[in-house]
Amino acid sequence: MLDKTSATIAALAEPQEISTEVLIEKYAKGDETTTEQVIARVARALAEVEPVKSRKKHAEEFHWAMQHGFIPAGRVSSAAGTGLETTLINCFVQPVGDSITNNAGGKPGIYTALAQAAETMRRGGGVGYNFSAIRPKGAKVKGTGSSASGPISYMKVFDRSCETVESAGARRGAQMAVLNISHPDILQFITVKQEKGQLNNFNVSVGITDEFMRAVEIDGDFELAHEAEPNDELKIGGAYRRNDGKWVYQKLRASEVWDLIMQCTYNAAEPGVLFMDRVNQENNLAYCELIESTNPCGEQPLPDYGCCCLGSLNLTAYVKAPFSAKPEFDFELMAKVTGVAVRMLDNVLTATKWPLEEQAKEAEAKRRVGLGFTALGDALIMLGVRYDSEAGRKLAADIARATRCVPAARGREISERRFCVAFAGSHQGRHSPARHTQFASDLNRANRHDFARVCRQCLERHRTGIFLVLQPHQADAGRQQEGLYG
């Protein structure tokens, strides 16, 4: 048994062909051919923003952290220290207003937003948007005496732009389109990707409200409304103005809309749903910002011009005596790595090239970073713990709690060091800044954690994430389109 265990551990440590290919294709630069060389470059680059006298020490710390399970996001590994004019940030959220070129409601016009998105994607970032401000199909356009074509027609313009603009390092662009459930064009949006070839460069999600879900529960009606005035034909059809000034285009049975979302998701895996009221209720910075969209993968809600400065902890690095009779999870080592990782991610915000000035200002004000973990399934296997067991659930909760507590404490230190003040008292005083302080000190309340979809599993030699191991051995059929494997 011990011989078999030793052989398994040795096999895990051996570089795999697919790992080397992914490394060379996506992350190695110049003459780099090994993970160690990439790690050294990234460590040096992120230490460059530290005071001169401590750069060597921090470079060594950063190097150590990456050797012990910390995985910076792909843009960091690919671009840090290369001298390229690309961003180290994976994803952003950008606003879109109800105008062709002029600002409207504090948001840039549609084609201004399109240009901003193109610049962001050109520099290597993905972009999420909420298109709900754009007036619905059939709304009046008073300046030209015409009727609007609706937000979906403009989504198609953004889709083609993304298809045309090659991201930094030949990385395919990625986008998220959100439309609020109350938008008059919501039915067209829900079904848009049922037709093959539509919005291929988008993930799409419906912004769900508590009001809508209450209507679903009681099988009641729900109003589709917008600030834009409908044309005469829609008025004849029953559109009317509410007391709050918005125009109701039609009423729908909420449960039928919900069923349509579920059916489309079953058929084509889209649209997703985003519970936007809950997102804003649980946002620690709700007193100074409103969140209306997420990054393209959907795991990170962000305000306008917010960014995903991401990294993950490879949990397999913290399993001691794996596959043995007495394996252990090393929480102490993970905590040490976590503290260094948070500093590294904060340094990314200083070291990166920003596609837009608005993104730089947003990041400087709030210093938002996201540290998650990956390879939970692999770690449980190495510990001999079943994923569906009470012990497995408890360990997952303990890990999530640990990866929340350390960054919260570390974040307070960084905010004091870099004088980060997130617009205290702004956004109409919706919440007191004390709410953020209370969260940071009350670290034992129920866990809440967003996790990124880590795409470097092959490089880091873990394959399952949280999923079951269906095939212990698998032969790759070879490279397919866009660098994927069969």
Coordinates of C-alpha atoms in Angstrom, one line a residue:
M1 CA 0.0 0.0 0.0
L2 CA 2.8 2.4 0.9
D3 CA 4.6 1.7 -2.4
K4 CA 1.4 2.4 -4.3
T5 CA 0.9 5.6 -2.3
S6 CA 4.5 6.7 -3.0
A7 CA 4.1 6.0 -6.7
T8 CA 0.9 8.1 -6.8
I9 CA 2.6 11.0 -5.1
A10 CA 5.6 10.8 -7.4
A11 CA 3.2 10.7 -10.4
L12 CA 1.4 13.9 -9.2
A13 CA 4.8 15.7 -9.0
E14 CA 5.8 14.8 -12.5
P15 CA 5.2 17.5 -15.2
Q16 CA 2.6 16.4 -17.7
E17 CA 2.8 17.0 -21.4
I18 CA -0.5 19.0 -21.4
S19 CA 0.8 21.2 -18.6
T20 CA 3.9 22.1 -20.5
E21 CA 1.9 22.9 -23.7
V22 CA -0.4 25.2 -21.8
L23 CA 2.5 26.9 -20.1
I24 CA 4.3 27.6 -23.4
E25 CA 1.2 28.7 -25.2
K26 CA -0.4 31.0 -22.7
Y27 CA 2.0 32.0 -20.0
A28 CA 5.7 31.6 -20.8
K29 CA 7.4 34.6 -22.4
G30 CA 10.6 34.9 -24.4
D31 CA 13.0 32.0 -23.6
E32 CA 10.9 30.7 -20.6
T33 CA 10.1 27.0 -20.7
T34 CA 9.3 26.1 -17.1
T35 CA 6.8 27.1 -14.4
E36 CA 9.7 28.1 -12.2
Q37 CA 10.8 30.7 -14.7
V38 CA 7.3 32.2 -15.0
I39 CA 7.1 32.3 -11.2
A40 CA 10.4 34.2 -10.9
R41 CA 9.3 36.8 -13.5
V42 CA 6.0 37.4 -11.8
A43 CA 7.5 37.7 -8.4
R44 CA 10.1 40.2 -9.5
A45 CA 7.5 42.3 -11.4
L46 CA 5.1 42.5 -8.5
A47 CA 7.9 43.4 -6.0
E48 CA 8.9 46.4 -8.2
V49 CA 6.1 48.5 -6.7
E50 CA 7.4 48.0 -3.2
P51 CA 10.0 50.5 -1.6
V52 CA 13.4 50.0 -3.2
K53 CA 15.0 48.7 0.1
S54 CA 12.4 45.9 0.5
R55 CA 12.0 44.8 -3.1
K56 CA 14.3 41.8 -2.8
K57 CA 12.6 40.6 0.4
H58 CA 9.2 40.9 -1.1
A59 CA 10.3 39.2 -4.4
E60 CA 11.5 36.2 -2.3
E61 CA 8.2 36.2 -0.4
F62 CA 6.1 36.3 -3.6
H63 CA 8.2 33.5 -5.1
W64 CA 7.7 31.4 -2.0
A65 CA 3.9 31.9 -2.1
M66 CA 3.6 30.8 -5.7
Q67 CA 5.8 27.8 -4.9
H68 CA 3.3 27.0 -2.1
G69 CA 0.0 27.0 -3.9
F70 CA -0.8 30.6 -4.8
I71 CA -1.9 31.0 -8.5
P72 CA -2.2 34.6 -9.8
A73 CA -4.8 35.1 -12.5
G74 CA -3.9 34.3 -16.0
R75 CA -3.3 37.9 -17.1
V76 CA -0.8 38.4 -14.2
S77 CA 1.1 35.2 -15.1
S78 CA 1.1 36.1 -18.8
A79 CA 2.0 39.8 -18.7
A80 CA 3.7 40.7 -15.5
G81 CA 7.3 41.7 -16.0
T82 CA 7.1 41.5 -19.8
G83 CA 7.1 45.3 -20.6
L84 CA 4.0 44.8 -22.7
E85 CA 1.3 47.5 -22.7
T86 CA -1.3 45.0 -21.5
T87 CA -3.4 44.8 -18.4
L88 CA -2.8 42.4 -15.5
I89 CA -6.5 42.4 -14.8
N90 CA -8.7 39.6 -16.2
C91 CA -12.1 41.3 -16.3
F92 CA -14.0 44.6 -15.8
V93 CA -17.5 45.9 -15.7
Q94 CA -18.3 49.0 -17.8
P95 CA -21.5 51.1 -18.0
V96 CA -23.7 51.7 -21.1
G97 CA -26.1 54.6 -21.3
D98 CA -29.2 55.4 -23.3
S99 CA -27.6 57.6 -26.0
I100 CA -25.7 57.0 -29.1
T101 CA -22.6 59.1 -28.1
N102 CA -23.6 61.5 -25.3
N103 CA -23.5 60.7 -21.6
A104 CA -26.9 59.8 -20.3
G105 CA -27.8 59.3 -16.6
G106 CA -24.1 59.3 -15.7
K107 CA -23.3 56.6 -18.2
P108 CA -21.4 56.9 -21.5
G109 CA -23.3 56.7 -24.7
I110 CA -23.5 53.4 -26.5
Y111 CA -20.7 53.9 -29.0
T112 CA -18.5 55.6 -26.5
A113 CA -19.0 52.5 -24.3
L114 CA -18.3 50.3 -27.4
A115 CA -15.0 52.1 -27.9
Q116 CA -14.1 51.8 -24.2
A117 CA -14.9 48.1 -24.3
A118 CA -12.7 47.6 -27.5
E119 CA -9.8 49.3 -25.8
T120 CA -10.2 47.1 -22.7
M121 CA -10.4 43.9 -24.7
R122 CA -7.4 45.0 -26.9
R123 CA -5.4 45.3 -23.7
G124 CA -6.4 41.8 -22.6
G125 CA -9.5 42.3 -20.3
G126 CA -13.0 40.8 -20.6
V127 CA -16.0 43.1 -20.0
G128 CA -19.4 42.8 -18.4
Y129 CA -22.3 45.3 -19.0
N130 CA -25.9 45.9 -18.0
F131 CA -27.8 47.1 -21.1
S132 CA -31.0 47.9 -19.2
A133 CA -30.6 51.7 -19.5
I134 CA -31.0 51.4 -23.3
R135 CA -34.6 52.2 -24.3
P136 CA -36.7 49.2 -25.4
K137 CA -37.7 48.3 -29.0
G138 CA -40.5 50.6 -30.1
A139 CA -39.7 53.5 -27.7
K140 CA -39.8 57.0 -29.1
V141 CA -36.6 58.6 -30.3
K142 CA -37.7 62.2 -30.2
G143 CA -34.6 63.7 -31.7
T144 CA -35.1 61.8 -35.0
G145 CA -38.8 61.1 -34.8
S146 CA -38.2 57.4 -35.1
S147 CA -38.6 54.3 -32.9
A148 CA -35.8 52.6 -31.0
S149 CA -34.4 49.3 -32.1
G150 CA -33.8 48.1 -28.5
P151 CA -30.8 46.9 -26.5
I152 CA -30.4 43.5 -28.2
S153 CA -29.7 45.1 -31.5
Y154 CA -26.8 47.0 -29.8
M155 CA -25.6 43.8 -28.0
K156 CA -25.1 42.4 -31.5
V157 CA -22.8 45.4 -32.3
F158 CA -20.8 44.7 -29.2
D159 CA -20.7 41.0 -30.1
R160 CA -19.2 41.7 -33.5
S161 CA -16.7 44.2 -32.1
C162 CA -15.5 41.6 -29.6
E163 CA -15.2 39.1 -32.4
T164 CA -13.1 41.6 -34.4
V165 CA -10.8 42.9 -31.7
E166 CA -8.0 40.5 -30.9
S167 CA -7.1 40.6 -27.2
A168 CA -3.6 40.9 -26.0
G169 CA -1.6 37.7 -26.5
A170 CA -4.2 36.4 -29.0
R171 CA -6.6 35.8 -26.1
R172 CA -10.2 35.5 -27.2
G173 CA -12.4 38.3 -25.9
A174 CA -15.1 37.6 -23.3
Q175 CA -18.3 39.6 -22.4
M176 CA -21.3 39.4 -20.1
A177 CA -24.7 41.0 -21.0
V178 CA -27.2 41.6 -18.2
L179 CA -30.7 42.8 -18.8
N180 CA -33.0 43.5 -15.8
I181 CA -36.1 41.4 -15.5
S182 CA -38.4 44.4 -15.7
H183 CA -37.0 45.6 -19.1
P184 CA -39.7 45.5 -21.8
D185 CA -37.4 43.5 -24.1
I186 CA -36.7 40.8 -21.5
L187 CA -38.5 38.0 -23.4
Q188 CA -36.4 38.5 -26.5
F189 CA -33.3 38.6 -24.3
I190 CA -34.2 35.4 -22.5
T191 CA -34.6 33.5 -25.8
V192 CA -31.9 35.2 -27.9
K193 CA -29.3 32.4 -27.5
Q194 CA -31.8 29.7 -28.4
E195 CA -30.9 30.4 -32.0
K196 CA -27.5 29.2 -32.9
G197 CA -24.9 31.9 -33.8
Q198 CA -26.5 34.7 -31.7
L199 CA -24.2 36.6 -29.3
N200 CA -21.5 34.0 -29.5
N201 CA -19.1 36.3 -27.7
F202 CA -21.4 36.9 -24.7
N203 CA -22.6 35.1 -21.7
V204 CA -26.1 36.4 -20.9
S205 CA -27.8 36.7 -17.5
V206 CA -31.2 38.1 -16.3
G207 CA -31.0 40.6 -13.4
I208 CA -33.6 39.3 -11.0
T209 CA -35.2 41.4 -8.3
D210 CA -36.9 40.4 -5.0
E211 CA -40.1 42.0 -6.3
F212 CA -40.2 39.6 -9.3
M213 CA -39.5 36.6 -7.1
R214 CA -42.4 37.5 -4.8
A215 CA -44.6 37.7 -7.9
V216 CA -43.4 34.2 -8.9
E217 CA -44.2 32.8 -5.4
I218 CA -47.8 34.1 -5.5
D219 CA -48.3 33.4 -9.2
G220 CA -48.9 37.1 -9.8
D221 CA -48.3 39.6 -12.6
F222 CA -45.2 41.6 -13.2
E223 CA -44.8 44.9 -15.0
L224 CA -42.2 45.5 -17.8
A225 CA -41.4 49.2 -17.5
H226 CA -38.9 51.8 -18.6
E227 CA -38.3 55.5 -18.4
A228 CA -38.5 55.9 -22.2
E229 CA -41.9 56.8 -23.7
P230 CA -43.3 54.1 -26.0
N231 CA -44.4 55.0 -29.6
D232 CA -48.1 55.5 -30.4
E233 CA -48.6 52.0 -31.6
L234 CA -47.5 50.6 -28.2
K235 CA -49.7 53.1 -26.4
I236 CA -52.7 52.0 -28.5
G237 CA -51.8 48.5 -27.5
G238 CA -52.1 49.3 -23.8
A239 CA -48.8 50.9 -22.7
Y240 CA -49.4 53.5 -19.9
R241 CA -47.5 55.8 -17.5
R242 CA -47.2 54.9 -13.9
N243 CA -47.2 57.4 -11.0
D244 CA -43.4 57.1 -10.7
G245 CA -43.1 58.4 -14.2
K246 CA -42.0 55.1 -15.8
W247 CA -43.9 53.6 -18.8
V248 CA -45.4 50.2 -18.4
Y249 CA -45.1 48.4 -21.8
Q250 CA -46.9 45.2 -20.7
K251 CA -47.7 42.9 -17.8
L252 CA -46.7 39.3 -17.7
R253 CA -47.4 36.4 -15.4
A254 CA -44.2 36.1 -13.4
S255 CA -44.3 32.4 -13.1
E256 CA -44.5 32.0 -16.9
V257 CA -41.4 34.2 -17.3
W258 CA -39.5 32.2 -14.7
D259 CA -40.5 28.9 -16.4
L260 CA -39.3 30.4 -19.8
I261 CA -35.9 31.2 -18.2
M262 CA -35.6 27.7 -16.8
Q263 CA -36.6 26.1 -20.1
C264 CA -34.1 28.1 -22.1
T265 CA -31.4 27.4 -19.5
Y266 CA -32.2 23.7 -19.8
N267 CA -32.0 23.8 -23.6
A268 CA -28.9 26.0 -24.1
A269 CA -27.3 26.6 -20.7
E270 CA -28.3 30.3 -20.9
P271 CA -29.5 32.7 -19.7
G272 CA -28.1 32.7 -16.2
V273 CA -29.8 34.6 -13.3
L274 CA -28.3 37.3 -11.1
F275 CA -30.1 38.2 -7.9
M276 CA -29.2 41.8 -8.0
D277 CA -31.1 43.0 -4.9
R278 CA -29.3 40.4 -2.8
V279 CA -25.9 41.2 -4.4
N280 CA -26.3 44.9 -3.4
Q281 CA -27.6 44.0 0.1
E282 CA -24.5 41.8 0.7
N283 CA -22.0 44.2 -0.8
N284 CA -19.6 45.6 1.8
L285 CA -19.3 48.8 -0.2
A286 CA -23.1 49.3 -0.7
Y287 CA -22.8 52.7 1.0
C288 CA -20.8 54.1 -1.9
E289 CA -21.6 52.1 -5.0
L290 CA -24.4 50.3 -7.0
I291 CA -23.7 47.0 -8.6
E292 CA -25.6 46.2 -11.8
S293 CA -23.5 43.6 -13.6
T294 CA -20.7 41.0 -13.2
N295 CA -17.6 39.9 -15.0
P296 CA -18.0 37.7 -18.0
C297 CA -17.9 34.4 -16.0
G298 CA -20.5 35.7 -13.6
E299 CA -18.8 35.0 -10.3
Q300 CA -17.8 38.5 -9.5
P301 CA -20.4 41.3 -9.2
L302 CA -18.7 44.7 -9.8
P303 CA -19.6 48.4 -9.9
D304 CA -19.1 50.5 -13.0
Y305 CA -15.4 50.3 -14.1
G306 CA -14.7 47.8 -11.3
C307 CA -12.1 45.1 -12.0
C308 CA -11.4 41.5 -11.2
C309 CA -8.0 41.4 -9.6
L310 CA -8.0 37.6 -9.0
G311 CA -5.9 34.8 -7.7
S312 CA -6.5 31.3 -6.2
L313 CA -5.0 29.0 -3.7
N314 CA -4.3 25.5 -5.0
L315 CA -5.6 23.5 -2.0
T316 CA -3.6 20.4 -2.9
A317 CA -0.5 22.3 -1.8
Y318 CA -1.7 22.2 1.8
V319 CA -2.3 18.5 2.2
K320 CA 0.3 16.8 4.3
A321 CA 0.9 13.1 4.0
P322 CA -1.6 12.7 1.1
F323 CA -3.2 9.3 0.5
S324 CA -1.7 8.1 3.8
A325 CA -3.4 6.7 6.9
K326 CA -3.1 10.1 8.6
P327 CA -3.3 12.9 6.1
E328 CA -3.7 16.5 7.4
F329 CA -4.7 19.8 6.0
D330 CA -2.1 22.5 6.8
F331 CA -4.2 25.6 7.7
E332 CA -1.2 27.3 9.1
L333 CA 0.7 27.2 5.9
M334 CA -2.4 28.2 3.9
A335 CA -2.8 31.3 6.2
K336 CA 0.8 32.3 5.6
V337 CA 0.4 32.0 1.9
T338 CA -2.9 33.8 2.0
G339 CA -1.3 36.9 3.7
V340 CA 1.4 37.1 1.0
A341 CA -1.1 36.5 -1.8
V342 CA -3.3 39.5 -0.7
R343 CA -0.3 41.8 -0.8
M344 CA 0.6 40.5 -4.3
L345 CA -2.9 41.1 -5.6
D346 CA -2.9 44.6 -4.1
N347 CA 0.4 45.2 -5.9
V348 CA -1.2 44.1 -9.2
L349 CA -3.5 47.1 -8.9
T350 CA -0.4 49.4 -8.8
A351 CA 1.7 47.5 -11.3
T352 CA -0.9 47.1 -14.1
K353 CA -1.4 49.2 -17.1
W354 CA -5.1 50.4 -17.1
P355 CA -7.0 50.4 -20.4
L356 CA -9.2 53.3 -19.1
E357 CA -8.6 56.2 -16.7
E358 CA -12.0 55.4 -15.1
Q359 CA -10.8 51.9 -14.2
A360 CA -7.7 53.2 -12.6
K361 CA -9.6 55.7 -10.5
E362 CA -12.1 53.1 -9.3
A363 CA -9.3 50.6 -8.4
E364 CA -7.3 53.3 -6.6
A365 CA -10.3 54.3 -4.5
K366 CA -11.3 50.8 -3.3
R367 CA -8.3 48.5 -3.9
R368 CA -10.7 45.6 -4.6
V369 CA -9.1 42.2 -4.9
G370 CA -10.5 38.7 -5.1
L371 CA -8.7 35.7 -3.5
G372 CA -10.4 32.3 -3.9
F373 CA -9.4 28.7 -3.9
T374 CA -9.3 25.8 -6.4
A375 CA -8.8 22.0 -6.3
L376 CA -11.1 21.3 -3.4
G377 CA -12.2 18.0 -4.9
D378 CA -8.5 16.9 -5.4
A379 CA -7.6 18.0 -1.8
L380 CA -10.5 15.9 -0.4
I381 CA -9.4 12.9 -2.4
M382 CA -5.9 13.3 -1.1
L383 CA -7.3 13.6 2.5
G384 CA -9.4 10.5 2.0
V385 CA -12.6 12.5 2.7
R386 CA -15.8 12.0 0.7
Y387 CA -17.1 15.1 -1.0
D388 CA -20.7 14.3 0.0
S389 CA -19.9 13.6 3.7
E390 CA -20.4 15.9 6.7
A391 CA -16.6 15.9 7.2
G392 CA -16.2 17.1 3.6
R393 CA -18.7 19.9 4.0
K394 CA -17.1 21.0 7.3
L395 CA -13.7 21.0 5.8
A396 CA -14.9 23.1 2.9
A397 CA -16.6 25.6 5.3
D398 CA -13.4 25.8 7.4
I399 CA -11.3 26.5 4.3
A400 CA -13.7 29.1 3.1
R401 CA -13.8 30.8 6.5
A402 CA -10.0 30.8 6.6
T403 CA -9.7 32.3 3.2
R404 CA -12.1 35.1 4.2
C405 CA -10.7 35.9 7.7
V406 CA -7.0 36.4 6.7
P407 CA -7.7 38.6 3.6
A408 CA -10.1 40.8 5.7
A409 CA -7.5 41.4 8.3
R410 CA -4.7 41.9 5.7
G411 CA -7.0 44.2 3.7
R412 CA -7.3 46.6 6.7
E413 CA -3.5 46.7 7.0
I414 CA -3.2 47.5 3.3
S415 CA -5.9 50.2 3.3
E416 CA -4.1 51.9 6.2
R417 CA -0.7 51.6 4.4
R418 CA -2.1 53.0 1.1
F419 CA -4.7 55.3 2.5
C420 CA -7.7 53.7 0.8
V421 CA -11.0 55.4 1.6
A422 CA -14.0 54.2 -0.4
F423 CA -16.1 57.3 -0.8
A424 CA -17.4 57.4 2.8
G425 CA -20.8 58.9 3.0
S426 CA -21.5 59.0 -0.7
H427 CA -24.2 57.3 -2.9
Q428 CA -27.0 59.1 -1.0
G429 CA -26.0 57.6 2.3
R430 CA -27.6 54.2 1.5
H431 CA -25.4 52.6 4.1
S432 CA -23.0 53.8 6.7
P433 CA -19.3 53.1 6.2
A434 CA -19.5 51.6 9.7
R435 CA -21.1 48.6 8.0
H436 CA -17.9 47.8 6.3
T437 CA -16.0 48.1 9.6
Q438 CA -18.5 45.8 11.3
F439 CA -18.1 43.2 8.6
A440 CA -14.3 43.2 8.9
S441 CA -14.4 42.7 12.7
D442 CA -17.2 40.2 12.8
L443 CA -15.5 37.4 11.0
N444 CA -17.4 34.5 12.4
R445 CA -20.8 35.2 10.8
A446 CA -22.1 32.9 8.0
N447 CA -19.7 32.3 5.1
R448 CA -20.2 34.0 1.9
H449 CA -17.6 33.5 -0.8
D450 CA -17.5 33.9 -4.6
F451 CA -15.2 31.6 -6.5
A452 CA -13.6 32.2 -9.9
R453 CA -13.6 29.6 -12.6
V454 CA -9.9 28.8 -12.6
C455 CA -8.6 28.0 -16.0
R456 CA -5.0 27.0 -15.1
Q457 CA -5.8 23.6 -13.8
C458 CA -3.7 21.8 -16.4
L459 CA -0.7 24.1 -15.7
E460 CA -0.9 23.4 -11.9
R461 CA -1.5 19.7 -12.3
H462 CA -4.9 19.4 -10.8
R463 CA -7.8 18.5 -13.0
T464 CA -11.1 18.1 -11.2
G465 CA -11.7 21.3 -9.2
I466 CA -14.8 20.4 -7.1
F467 CA -16.0 17.8 -9.6
L468 CA -15.9 14.0 -9.3
V469 CA -13.0 12.1 -10.9
L470 CA -14.8 10.3 -13.7
Q471 CA -11.7 8.9 -15.4
P472 CA -8.4 8.5 -13.5
H473 CA -6.6 8.2 -16.8
Q474 CA -7.5 10.0 -20.0
A475 CA -5.7 10.3 -23.3
D476 CA -6.0 13.7 -24.9
A477 CA -7.2 13.4 -28.5
G478 CA -5.3 16.5 -29.5
R479 CA -5.7 20.2 -29.9
Q480 CA -8.9 21.5 -31.3
Q481 CA -10.0 25.0 -32.4
E482 CA -9.0 27.9 -30.0
G483 CA -6.4 25.8 -28.2
L484 CA -8.9 23.4 -26.6
Y485 CA -8.3 19.7 -26.1
G486 CA -10.6 16.8 -26.9

